[in-house]
XYZ file of C-alpha atoms in Angstrom:
731
model
C 89.220 -132.422 81.656
C 87.315 -132.675 78.499
C 89.261 -131.233 75.387
C 87.425 -128.645 73.736
C 90.172 -127.063 71.784
C 91.394 -127.463 68.231
C 94.601 -126.094 66.956
C 94.180 -124.864 63.772
C 97.661 -124.520 61.461
C 97.571 -122.171 58.814
C 100.289 -121.087 56.373
C 100.839 -117.195 56.787
C 102.460 -117.017 53.258
C 99.169 -117.977 51.691
C 96.205 -116.888 54.178
C 97.698 -113.550 55.937
C 95.838 -114.121 59.148
C 93.238 -116.497 61.004
C 90.404 -114.548 59.675
C 91.183 -114.813 55.980
C 91.627 -118.989 56.415
C 89.538 -121.480 54.871
C 89.312 -122.958 58.633
C 87.704 -119.927 59.844
C 85.363 -119.618 56.835
C 84.115 -122.829 56.569
C 85.118 -125.031 59.772
C 85.125 -122.723 62.377
C 81.350 -122.366 62.946
C 80.296 -126.221 62.710
C 83.591 -126.677 65.319
C 82.256 -123.871 67.435
C 78.579 -125.747 67.223
C 79.920 -128.979 68.250
C 81.615 -127.055 71.461
C 85.051 -126.630 70.201
C 87.179 -123.524 69.907
C 90.168 -123.000 67.563
C 93.724 -121.942 68.587
C 95.272 -120.756 65.601
C 98.912 -121.325 64.901
C 101.027 -119.998 61.661
C 103.086 -122.854 60.469
C 105.766 -120.711 59.718
C 106.453 -119.157 63.092
C 106.884 -122.422 64.786
C 105.125 -124.995 65.988
C 104.635 -126.703 69.582
C 106.355 -129.620 70.961
C 104.502 -132.630 71.437
C 103.457 -132.117 75.223
C 101.960 -128.728 74.627
C 99.351 -130.097 72.742
C 97.679 -132.535 75.329
C 94.847 -130.697 75.877
C 94.097 -130.213 72.147
C 91.187 -132.473 70.630
C 92.834 -132.396 67.442
C 94.625 -130.300 64.893
C 92.890 -129.017 61.426
C 94.391 -128.179 58.315
C 93.230 -126.741 55.165
C 96.397 -125.536 53.241
C 96.006 -123.442 49.965
C 99.057 -124.758 48.499
C 102.714 -125.792 49.041
C 104.194 -124.814 52.248
C 107.807 -123.075 52.403
C 109.366 -126.286 54.439
C 106.794 -129.046 53.702
C 109.133 -131.664 55.391
C 109.868 -129.696 58.510
C 106.176 -129.560 58.950
C 105.135 -133.625 58.400
C 108.017 -134.461 60.668
C 106.234 -132.455 63.191
C 102.969 -133.706 62.340
C 104.395 -137.431 62.461
C 105.545 -136.886 65.696
C 102.388 -135.598 66.966
C 100.091 -138.271 65.346
C 102.626 -141.037 66.655
C 101.639 -139.332 70.403
C 98.438 -139.815 69.473
C 97.113 -136.681 68.205
C 94.044 -136.696 65.889
C 94.638 -134.622 62.505
C 91.547 -133.042 60.127
C 93.081 -132.877 56.760
C 91.159 -131.036 54.229
C 92.142 -129.574 50.788
C 95.932 -129.386 50.154
C 98.285 -131.269 52.423
C 101.080 -128.664 51.985
C 103.786 -130.832 49.710
C 105.425 -129.128 46.911
C 105.436 -132.469 44.751
C 104.825 -136.245 45.745
C 108.067 -137.483 44.330
C 110.145 -135.288 47.010
C 107.751 -135.561 49.604
C 105.917 -138.788 49.385
C 108.042 -140.672 52.239
C 107.393 -137.940 54.654
C 103.913 -137.621 53.792
C 102.842 -141.184 53.669
C 104.590 -141.526 57.082
C 102.334 -139.136 58.435
C 99.504 -140.373 56.813
C 99.650 -143.918 57.852
C 98.140 -142.816 61.219
C 94.695 -141.847 59.375
C 95.125 -144.913 57.524
C 95.763 -143.779 54.501
C 98.752 -143.821 51.500
C 99.352 -141.304 48.514
C 99.981 -143.068 45.615
C 102.108 -141.786 42.418
C 99.557 -140.022 40.214
C 96.651 -137.170 39.903
C 93.414 -137.975 37.849
C 93.095 -134.325 36.146
C 90.600 -135.808 33.342
C 88.062 -137.726 35.342
C 85.606 -138.366 33.030
C 86.630 -142.634 32.977
C 86.107 -142.614 36.707
C 83.726 -145.333 38.142
C 81.692 -146.527 40.989
C 81.396 -143.429 42.823
C 80.360 -144.496 46.349
C 79.184 -141.932 48.654
C 78.140 -142.172 52.212
C 74.454 -141.892 52.350
C 74.056 -139.556 55.503
C 77.621 -137.254 55.299
C 77.802 -136.711 51.172
C 75.672 -134.372 48.914
C 74.651 -132.294 51.890
C 73.571 -129.126 50.038
C 74.412 -130.181 46.413
C 74.719 -133.378 44.564
C 77.870 -134.702 42.518
C 78.194 -133.518 39.001
C 78.944 -136.632 36.356
C 82.043 -135.334 36.013
C 84.296 -135.194 39.052
C 86.940 -132.456 40.287
C 90.620 -133.684 39.700
C 91.648 -135.873 42.477
C 94.835 -137.688 44.049
C 95.370 -141.507 44.129
C 94.818 -142.256 47.764
C 94.549 -145.835 49.226
C 93.016 -147.172 51.975
C 95.649 -149.093 54.040
C 93.992 -150.269 57.261
C 91.065 -152.136 58.060
C 89.411 -149.513 60.467
C 88.126 -146.611 58.852
C 84.683 -144.954 57.152
C 85.071 -144.410 53.687
C 82.797 -141.286 53.292
C 83.630 -141.109 49.342
C 85.544 -143.091 47.359
C 85.728 -143.612 43.640
C 87.510 -146.200 41.068
C 90.091 -144.201 38.890
C 90.256 -144.497 34.872
C 90.957 -148.327 34.047
C 94.031 -146.751 32.318
C 95.738 -146.048 35.524
C 95.367 -149.707 36.386
C 94.873 -147.952 40.345
C 92.785 -149.566 43.418
C 89.604 -147.580 44.521
C 91.145 -144.340 45.650
C 89.520 -141.946 48.839
C 87.996 -138.683 48.358
C 87.131 -138.450 51.877
C 87.869 -140.587 54.856
C 87.635 -140.903 58.930
C 90.316 -143.091 60.288
C 91.499 -144.147 63.846
C 93.638 -141.045 63.921
C 91.667 -138.077 62.192
C 90.241 -137.658 59.070
C 91.109 -136.863 55.477
C 89.021 -134.814 52.409
C 90.569 -134.341 49.354
C 90.325 -130.564 47.491
C 86.807 -130.046 46.057
C 85.509 -132.896 47.739
C 84.202 -130.661 50.830
C 83.249 -127.608 49.393
C 82.063 -127.036 45.580
C 82.504 -123.543 44.178
C 80.320 -122.129 41.582
C 82.363 -119.809 39.843
C 79.719 -118.168 37.845
C 77.842 -117.365 40.888
C 80.348 -116.611 42.955
C 78.908 -118.885 45.831
C 79.912 -122.226 47.709
C 77.804 -125.051 48.886
C 78.992 -127.996 51.198
C 79.504 -131.051 49.453
C 80.048 -132.854 52.663
C 77.665 -132.485 56.150
C 80.535 -130.147 57.826
C 78.659 -130.781 61.642
C 78.261 -134.439 61.006
C 81.844 -134.982 59.504
C 83.340 -133.462 62.117
C 81.473 -135.133 64.639
C 82.168 -138.516 63.467
C 86.214 -137.561 63.046
C 86.578 -136.128 66.600
C 84.928 -139.239 67.913
C 82.084 -140.129 70.252
C 82.761 -138.195 72.841
C 80.045 -137.485 75.107
C 80.041 -133.794 76.639
C 77.777 -130.781 77.637
C 78.056 -128.334 74.656
C 78.529 -124.977 75.866
C 75.670 -123.561 73.823
C 75.163 -119.556 72.828
C 71.959 -119.780 71.060
C 69.895 -120.431 73.922
C 68.487 -119.535 77.623
C 66.002 -120.935 79.751
C 64.910 -123.517 77.053
C 64.491 -120.681 74.617
C 65.768 -119.397 71.435
C 67.937 -116.128 72.349
C 66.555 -112.882 70.818
C 68.697 -109.709 70.784
C 68.758 -106.518 68.724
C 71.386 -103.779 68.169
C 71.581 -100.850 66.003
C 74.639 -98.867 64.654
C 74.221 -95.009 64.766
C 74.746 -94.292 60.982
C 72.380 -91.861 60.130
C 71.584 -90.442 63.166
C 71.013 -87.001 61.413
C 69.871 -87.967 57.870
C 66.059 -86.570 57.279
C 63.437 -89.072 57.177
C 61.584 -89.271 53.784
C 58.740 -91.716 55.561
C 55.639 -90.878 54.473
C 54.086 -89.980 57.994
C 57.227 -87.467 58.471
C 58.010 -86.121 54.867
C 58.589 -82.677 54.196
C 58.989 -82.058 57.896
C 62.865 -82.119 58.070
C 62.595 -84.957 60.967
C 65.452 -86.739 61.835
C 66.029 -90.357 61.050
C 67.153 -90.799 64.823
C 63.771 -89.610 65.771
C 61.903 -91.445 63.380
C 63.542 -94.812 64.521
C 62.766 -93.713 68.566
C 59.177 -92.948 67.750
C 58.223 -95.936 65.300
C 60.872 -98.746 66.290
C 61.627 -98.370 69.794
C 59.349 -96.716 71.961
C 56.223 -98.907 70.778
C 58.270 -102.224 71.987
C 58.920 -101.879 75.427
C 58.956 -105.509 75.922
C 61.899 -106.123 72.963
C 65.115 -105.135 74.475
C 67.435 -102.958 72.407
C 70.929 -101.662 72.225
C 71.668 -98.748 70.506
C 75.413 -97.852 69.659
C 75.462 -93.839 69.410
C 78.121 -92.338 67.032
C 79.114 -89.632 69.475
C 80.689 -87.386 66.922
C 76.965 -87.445 65.370
C 76.124 -84.982 68.246
C 79.576 -83.151 68.947
C 79.149 -79.765 66.767
C 83.148 -79.480 67.546
C 83.478 -82.486 64.931
C 80.999 -81.281 62.625
C 77.774 -83.189 64.125
C 74.543 -81.423 65.497
C 74.370 -81.031 69.077
C 70.549 -80.137 68.500
C 70.087 -83.927 68.557
C 71.487 -84.435 72.275
C 67.834 -83.880 74.015
C 66.768 -86.755 71.621
C 69.690 -89.209 72.935
C 68.569 -88.432 76.367
C 65.209 -89.238 75.611
C 66.661 -92.820 73.979
C 68.839 -93.644 76.584
C 66.321 -92.835 79.216
C 63.770 -95.647 78.039
C 64.670 -98.843 80.375
C 64.023 -101.230 76.952
C 67.237 -99.233 75.765
C 71.180 -100.399 76.662
C 73.522 -97.793 75.888
C 76.600 -98.886 73.584
C 79.065 -96.708 71.673
C 79.386 -97.088 67.563
C 83.008 -95.204 67.894
C 83.278 -91.281 67.678
C 84.190 -90.730 64.696
C 83.249 -93.840 62.733
C 86.184 -95.159 61.106
C 85.790 -96.966 57.818
C 89.366 -98.939 57.667
C 90.532 -99.652 60.937
C 93.738 -100.862 59.462
C 94.564 -97.305 58.800
C 94.839 -96.537 62.404
C 97.346 -99.300 63.469
C 99.796 -97.047 62.855
C 98.177 -93.498 62.430
C 99.747 -90.895 60.583
C 98.108 -87.383 60.743
C 99.722 -86.091 57.717
C 98.919 -88.868 55.630
C 95.012 -88.615 56.907
C 95.260 -84.628 56.036
C 97.068 -85.258 52.804
C 93.866 -87.642 52.082
C 91.541 -84.700 52.767
C 93.548 -82.203 50.874
C 93.501 -84.803 47.527
C 89.800 -85.073 47.557
C 88.968 -81.524 48.967
C 90.608 -80.245 46.051
C 89.305 -82.851 43.606
C 85.760 -82.707 44.222
C 84.789 -80.244 46.800
C 83.387 -76.630 45.479
C 85.267 -73.396 46.812
C 82.577 -72.717 49.439
C 82.301 -76.545 50.933
C 84.477 -77.220 53.795
C 86.280 -80.833 53.757
C 83.986 -82.204 56.638
C 80.936 -80.964 55.466
C 81.685 -82.328 51.623
C 83.014 -85.560 53.405
C 79.547 -85.931 55.263
C 77.582 -85.209 52.060
C 79.730 -87.653 50.067
C 79.425 -90.585 52.410
C 76.121 -90.207 53.785
C 74.153 -87.259 52.042
C 70.630 -86.568 53.166
C 69.467 -89.603 52.025
C 72.148 -92.157 53.253
C 72.513 -93.434 50.188
C 76.271 -93.700 49.830
C 78.785 -96.504 51.371
C 82.282 -96.726 52.368
C 82.209 -99.770 49.882
C 80.883 -97.943 46.961
C 83.377 -95.285 47.367
C 86.302 -97.613 47.875
C 85.594 -99.091 44.401
C 85.937 -95.633 42.983
C 89.185 -95.383 44.564
C 87.729 -92.259 47.529
C 89.115 -94.237 50.315
C 88.446 -91.883 53.135
C 89.123 -93.779 56.350
C 86.710 -92.405 59.117
C 83.501 -90.088 58.690
C 84.200 -87.282 61.155
C 88.147 -86.236 60.452
C 88.352 -82.299 61.945
C 91.009 -83.780 64.766
C 93.236 -86.680 64.812
C 92.499 -89.613 65.578
C 92.899 -91.504 68.949
C 92.375 -94.702 70.274
C 91.519 -93.672 73.489
C 89.094 -91.143 72.316
C 87.324 -93.309 69.672
C 86.463 -96.212 72.089
C 86.994 -95.143 75.920
C 85.794 -91.558 75.181
C 83.143 -92.183 73.149
C 81.596 -95.075 75.625
C 82.176 -92.207 78.612
C 80.427 -89.529 75.766
C 77.620 -91.924 75.170
C 76.874 -92.785 79.191
C 76.974 -88.736 79.895
C 73.380 -88.721 77.718
C 72.264 -91.686 79.643
C 70.479 -91.710 83.537
C 72.799 -91.915 86.049
C 74.133 -95.313 86.797
C 73.133 -96.564 83.315
C 76.381 -97.869 82.073
C 77.840 -98.383 78.579
C 78.869 -102.052 78.337
C 79.440 -102.608 74.796
C 81.501 -101.357 71.578
C 80.104 -102.000 68.204
C 82.790 -102.187 65.577
C 82.142 -99.354 62.392
C 82.916 -100.038 58.889
C 84.928 -102.944 58.055
C 84.600 -103.958 61.121
C 88.120 -105.198 60.994
C 89.634 -103.754 64.421
C 93.385 -104.296 65.090
C 94.648 -106.424 67.977
C 95.628 -103.372 70.295
C 91.936 -101.532 69.424
C 90.596 -105.235 70.667
C 92.842 -105.056 73.777
C 91.660 -101.560 74.642
C 87.993 -102.581 74.655
C 88.840 -105.742 77.266
C 90.980 -103.677 79.529
C 87.968 -100.686 79.598
C 85.928 -103.846 80.798
C 83.534 -103.555 77.855
C 82.567 -106.430 75.314
C 83.138 -105.882 71.538
C 80.913 -106.877 68.669
C 80.042 -106.520 64.878
C 81.255 -108.176 61.512
C 80.438 -112.040 61.005
C 77.747 -110.712 58.046
C 75.822 -113.904 58.687
C 73.495 -114.616 55.697
C 71.454 -118.295 54.969
C 68.849 -117.596 52.257
C 68.465 -117.849 48.686
C 70.932 -115.198 47.866
C 73.505 -117.310 50.035
C 71.961 -120.642 49.901
C 74.847 -122.416 52.205
C 75.564 -123.457 56.031
C 79.198 -122.407 54.539
C 77.955 -118.394 55.207
C 76.969 -118.597 58.539
C 79.827 -117.029 60.502
C 81.552 -118.400 63.618
C 81.275 -116.906 67.189
C 84.268 -114.585 66.870
C 87.311 -113.823 65.214
C 91.017 -114.417 66.407
C 92.967 -111.256 66.409
C 96.531 -112.063 68.022
C 95.581 -112.435 71.652
C 92.528 -110.917 71.179
C 89.159 -111.753 70.310
C 86.325 -110.055 68.537
C 82.473 -111.183 68.991
C 80.788 -111.530 65.628
C 77.234 -110.338 65.412
C 74.428 -112.985 65.012
C 73.274 -111.831 61.878
C 74.237 -109.516 58.815
C 72.642 -105.927 58.805
C 70.293 -104.403 56.187
C 73.270 -102.575 54.116
C 73.762 -106.630 52.826
C 70.141 -106.795 51.849
C 69.698 -103.479 50.009
C 72.973 -103.343 47.640
C 74.691 -100.764 50.308
C 71.612 -98.843 50.995
C 70.924 -97.793 47.333
C 67.621 -100.322 46.900
C 65.493 -101.933 47.462
C 64.811 -100.671 50.630
C 62.470 -103.705 51.842
C 65.360 -106.138 51.301
C 66.134 -106.831 55.225
C 62.577 -108.078 55.026
C 64.661 -111.318 54.193
C 66.226 -111.930 57.168
C 63.501 -114.129 58.297
C 65.049 -116.706 55.880
C 68.150 -116.599 57.632
C 66.541 -116.928 61.148
C 64.416 -119.980 59.733
C 67.760 -121.597 58.159
C 69.893 -121.299 61.627
C 66.647 -122.694 63.510
C 65.883 -125.649 61.549
C 66.549 -128.661 61.231
C 68.966 -127.662 64.006
C 69.500 -124.726 66.015
C 72.629 -122.808 65.471
C 71.966 -118.998 66.275
C 70.244 -116.751 68.415
C 67.847 -114.289 66.836
C 69.238 -111.146 65.965
C 67.788 -107.888 64.435
C 70.558 -105.696 63.539
C 70.461 -102.284 61.618
C 71.185 -98.637 61.401
C 69.735 -95.671 62.568
C 69.094 -94.783 58.528
C 66.327 -97.774 58.129
C 64.175 -95.220 59.457
C 64.601 -93.230 56.180
C 61.923 -94.913 54.336
C 58.621 -96.732 54.747
C 59.968 -99.884 53.262
C 62.931 -100.004 55.570
C 60.844 -99.054 58.415
C 58.311 -102.289 57.560
C 61.211 -104.797 57.013
C 62.458 -103.754 60.766
C 59.005 -104.010 62.177
C 58.179 -107.357 60.635
C 61.192 -108.723 62.777
C 60.064 -107.016 65.510
C 56.648 -108.199 65.948
C 57.942 -111.729 64.487
C 60.077 -111.076 67.823
C 57.098 -110.087 70.324
C 54.965 -113.380 69.172
C 57.366 -115.591 69.240
C 58.865 -118.286 71.885
C 61.980 -116.502 72.605
C 64.137 -115.014 75.695
C 64.966 -111.211 75.040
C 68.156 -110.237 76.043
C 70.630 -106.752 75.814
C 73.347 -107.352 73.025
C 75.881 -107.044 75.659
C 74.416 -110.114 77.483
C 74.879 -112.103 74.289
C 78.134 -110.623 73.834
C 79.218 -111.954 77.353
C 77.604 -115.344 76.462
C 79.575 -115.759 73.509
C 82.986 -114.486 74.956
C 82.110 -117.094 77.795
C 82.225 -120.146 75.432
C 85.853 -120.028 74.833
C 86.549 -120.215 78.935
C 84.275 -122.769 79.863
C 86.328 -125.698 81.456
C 84.697 -129.216 81.570
C 85.109 -131.871 84.072
C 84.183 -135.238 83.956
C 83.169 -136.576 87.245
C 81.493 -140.176 85.859
C 80.341 -141.734 83.314
C 77.507 -139.306 82.655
C 78.470 -136.562 85.067
C 80.262 -133.376 84.402
C 81.444 -130.530 86.551
C 81.367 -126.850 84.797
C 83.725 -124.553 85.594
C 84.598 -120.997 84.312
C 80.973 -120.414 82.457
C 80.824 -116.702 83.192
C 77.697 -115.674 81.738
C 76.720 -118.797 79.597
C 74.177 -120.691 81.369
C 72.629 -123.394 78.797
C 74.669 -126.629 77.879
C 73.731 -129.035 75.132
C 73.788 -132.850 74.474
C 73.478 -133.572 71.252
C 71.727 -137.123 69.795
C 70.405 -136.858 73.284
C 67.140 -138.365 72.852
C 67.767 -141.242 75.105
C 69.025 -138.826 77.984
C 67.642 -136.898 80.488
C 69.016 -134.689 83.466
C 69.286 -136.464 86.814
C 68.036 -133.817 88.430
C 67.968 -135.658 92.335
C 71.948 -135.588 91.434
C 72.610 -132.608 89.886
C 73.659 -129.840 91.332
C 72.733 -125.932 90.342
C 70.596 -127.045 87.576
C 67.173 -125.306 86.820
C 65.618 -127.573 84.445
C 66.352 -129.112 80.637
C 64.130 -129.418 77.606
C 64.376 -131.829 74.653
C 64.259 -129.910 71.297
C 64.869 -131.493 67.970
C 67.427 -133.950 68.388
C 69.293 -132.258 71.320
C 68.630 -131.751 75.051
C 68.979 -128.525 76.609
C 70.279 -128.032 80.295
C 69.670 -124.473 82.196
C 71.997 -123.937 84.831
C 71.593 -121.306 87.815
C 73.728 -118.409 87.428
C 74.225 -118.130 91.133
C 75.473 -121.864 91.363
C 79.078 -121.637 91.532
C 80.444 -125.035 90.302
C 77.526 -127.045 88.931
C 77.097 -130.258 88.097
C 75.175 -132.264 85.515
C 74.376 -135.564 85.624
C 72.323 -137.685 83.408
C 70.366 -140.748 83.166
C 68.739 -142.938 81.010
C 65.576 -141.429 79.772
C 62.690 -143.615 81.196
C 59.373 -141.736 81.710
C 57.875 -144.321 83.806
C 60.694 -144.365 86.555
C 61.393 -140.549 86.378
C 62.120 -139.123 89.704
C 59.830 -135.979 90.470
C 61.875 -133.012 90.981
C 60.278 -129.289 90.054
C 61.808 -127.752 87.275
C 61.712 -125.040 84.645
C 61.533 -126.511 80.790
C 61.526 -123.126 79.397
C 60.679 -119.668 80.095
C 60.894 -115.774 78.597
C 62.517 -114.418 81.674
C 65.896 -115.626 83.165
C 66.186 -117.409 86.448
C 68.427 -117.476 89.234
C 68.916 -118.224 92.826
C 66.678 -121.529 92.391
C 65.451 -123.303 95.354
C 63.149 -126.090 95.127
C 62.083 -128.897 97.971
C 58.782 -130.899 98.338
C 56.003 -128.746 97.831
C 57.874 -125.137 97.907
C 59.586 -123.656 95.062
C 61.280 -120.445 94.890
C 63.526 -118.274 92.494
C 64.352 -114.992 91.410
C 63.636 -113.494 88.091
C 63.737 -110.584 85.523
C 63.034 -109.955 81.895
C 61.048 -108.150 79.347
C 57.396 -108.576 78.153
C 54.859 -111.164 79.802
C 56.738 -113.403 82.369
C 55.983 -117.111 80.572
C 57.516 -120.010 82.459
C 56.500 -123.715 81.833
C 57.400 -125.751 85.145
C 57.716 -129.457 85.125
C 57.999 -132.051 87.818
C 55.323 -130.551 90.271
C 52.922 -132.719 92.263
C 49.434 -132.666 90.823
C 48.115 -130.184 93.909
C 46.853 -126.510 94.127
C 49.907 -124.359 94.806
C 49.919 -120.626 96.258
C 51.937 -118.278 93.647
C 53.214 -115.094 95.205
C 55.380 -112.666 93.134
C 57.259 -110.064 95.366
C 59.590 -107.099 94.662
C 61.583 -105.495 97.266
C 59.108 -106.970 99.866
C 56.261 -105.564 98.445
C 53.651 -108.375 97.068
C 52.979 -107.384 93.246
C 50.997 -110.775 92.742
C 49.262 -113.295 95.115
C 46.693 -116.190 93.555
C 46.101 -119.736 93.360
C 47.159 -121.799 90.533
C 47.308 -125.555 89.925
C 49.401 -128.317 88.267
C 48.115 -130.539 86.014
C 48.131 -134.582 86.745
C 51.395 -134.637 84.598
C 52.786 -132.216 86.978
C 53.055 -129.408 84.598
C 51.935 -125.900 85.177
C 52.128 -122.676 82.822
C 52.338 -119.346 84.408
C 52.284 -115.897 82.536
C 52.800 -113.170 84.921
C 51.164 -109.810 83.932
C 53.941 -107.965 85.720
C 56.695 -105.805 85.008
C 60.331 -107.950 85.232
C 62.718 -105.120 84.250
C 63.801 -105.409 87.746
C 64.093 -108.548 89.734
C 61.273 -110.533 91.326
C 60.828 -113.071 93.750
C 58.918 -115.889 92.969
C 57.279 -118.790 94.914
C 54.935 -121.797 94.520
C 54.017 -123.280 97.852
C 51.185 -125.996 97.986
C 48.098 -125.110 99.653
C 48.358 -127.486 102.668
C 52.184 -126.361 103.148
C 51.598 -122.539 103.534
C 52.159 -122.897 107.336
C 55.542 -124.764 106.795
C 56.765 -122.498 104.016
C 55.673 -119.159 105.823
C 57.795 -120.462 108.981
C 60.975 -121.399 106.501
C 60.485 -118.033 105.032
C 60.579 -116.266 108.463
C 63.442 -118.091 109.475
C 65.889 -117.113 106.592
C 65.121 -113.593 107.155
């Protein structure tokens, strides 16, 4: 089995939980991109035996200071390293002082080809001859003339790659010291030489290329990387909306002075005009529940919204918790005391607590935010507080209520976290038990204001035994200073979209906003800008729950190598794209592969599309040789999803569904005329002749709706009678 798990060792005395660690904030995203998941273990809670990590590709640490018992840890680490486990050591090693811990530390570091010497260079101005790997260092920022302080670390093995090294000041009489090094047993990067922090701007930038460095440190291992950014050779597009602001009055020019709800403006301006773009709407169900303090006059509008075929039903909670940790050990008396305290301090006598809280948190213009009021010590834990909190009602109840507003059979498959988006383990477990996906959080930005790969979030957040899937992009709240303006700020999302696509594709295209974006002309234009771009671009649009399913599946995939360049794929769930990096010299051997629809070379990677109906696909690679390429029909890219793929000489058929025009790019066909037939439930919707190019390529645009599955077939004109007989026989 291909080893895809990384063990992340963290110190809970300094970093309370996995999502607070440097590993999560800096390394998990690059590792995810390379196909690895992280299993976090607290160094203070007991460490596994040697045999328990036999399926791990490496152990990674990024300690923030001395461990409580560094000697115990390094004895364990040395045993693991001696057994062949690879270690990636970033930042502090965890020792208390070199005098006491030098022997046990160096016994471990010997497996990396390094040794700590006595001494630390604090005043580095006398350092000289800084040598940096030309491809792996100065990734987002150059080194400044005066280096950060560093430990004296010598290379003791002839094997290894010096990524960054320097000659210490002559007064120390020390040999060249390694600042970043990749050895046979792993890698080491000193504190201050992986990520540089600008304390004035409060921003980080990578000094080291995290993806390139980790790729080399983990060793040259070719395997199909489960890819969450791509379907059918195209970048995934999805959009989801948090329901906040449904009852707010819109001030957009077209609706000004008409007292039109933002929910209706959103429906008319951002959803109805885009039937070709799916969108997932997370309703705050108390917004339309009069018993909670909401307004049930908008129920009809919710039904109209959920009846649209391009709209997916989701819940954005019932009472909209702002601070999820408050409800881990819920105390209604404590909550009532908060309401009473703020009500007495801030509320006019004629105003009830719920109406006051509504006005305080969102008001008519929706400019207030939880973050703002936390800063003012007004820490109300949720928006609607008339009734006691119930996890069952908050999650299961809100999902059921949202479904009641939808047409029969249209299910709510996704729960979108609210407020601080930091759900506790029991809340996450409940969504899993209900059989729905969960998502939100992460707040990925990669733009002029957040100019680093370090601000691209990983796929998920581990909470105990549960997993929270992060949204792919941040929402308009972070672009508008907590919805205080500028209201056009969300237009900057395109920078993150571009930076996570080039020079390498890292993430799908996610347009994530709130209902209150329908309040102002500027915010409406900002959202429309991205919807128009998605409509015109080469994307594959899906619902948000589908993306959450793909991201969840990433962690379950198992790969078994069956040959030098062949792999079986198991437990892939909803994940149907696998990627090979640095693969210009490789192509898929379609004649030997099983369950492969097609492939596409893009940037320096090879993207392979699997058939969802194939139970155990096998991917087989061959050296790329266009002169001797075996001609087998395939689809290199499409706007619709494809399944039940069947191909034979002169006859190809499949099922497909999707949004917008059905665009398909075929490859490997014979240079002949084909009869194209498109059917749904036995009814022929399209029948015409098409012709493949001399190179065997064919581009199709199907002018029919793909929201319900279709059957598509291509048959050589001279093979129609044979194809008809085959079709009749299959019936």
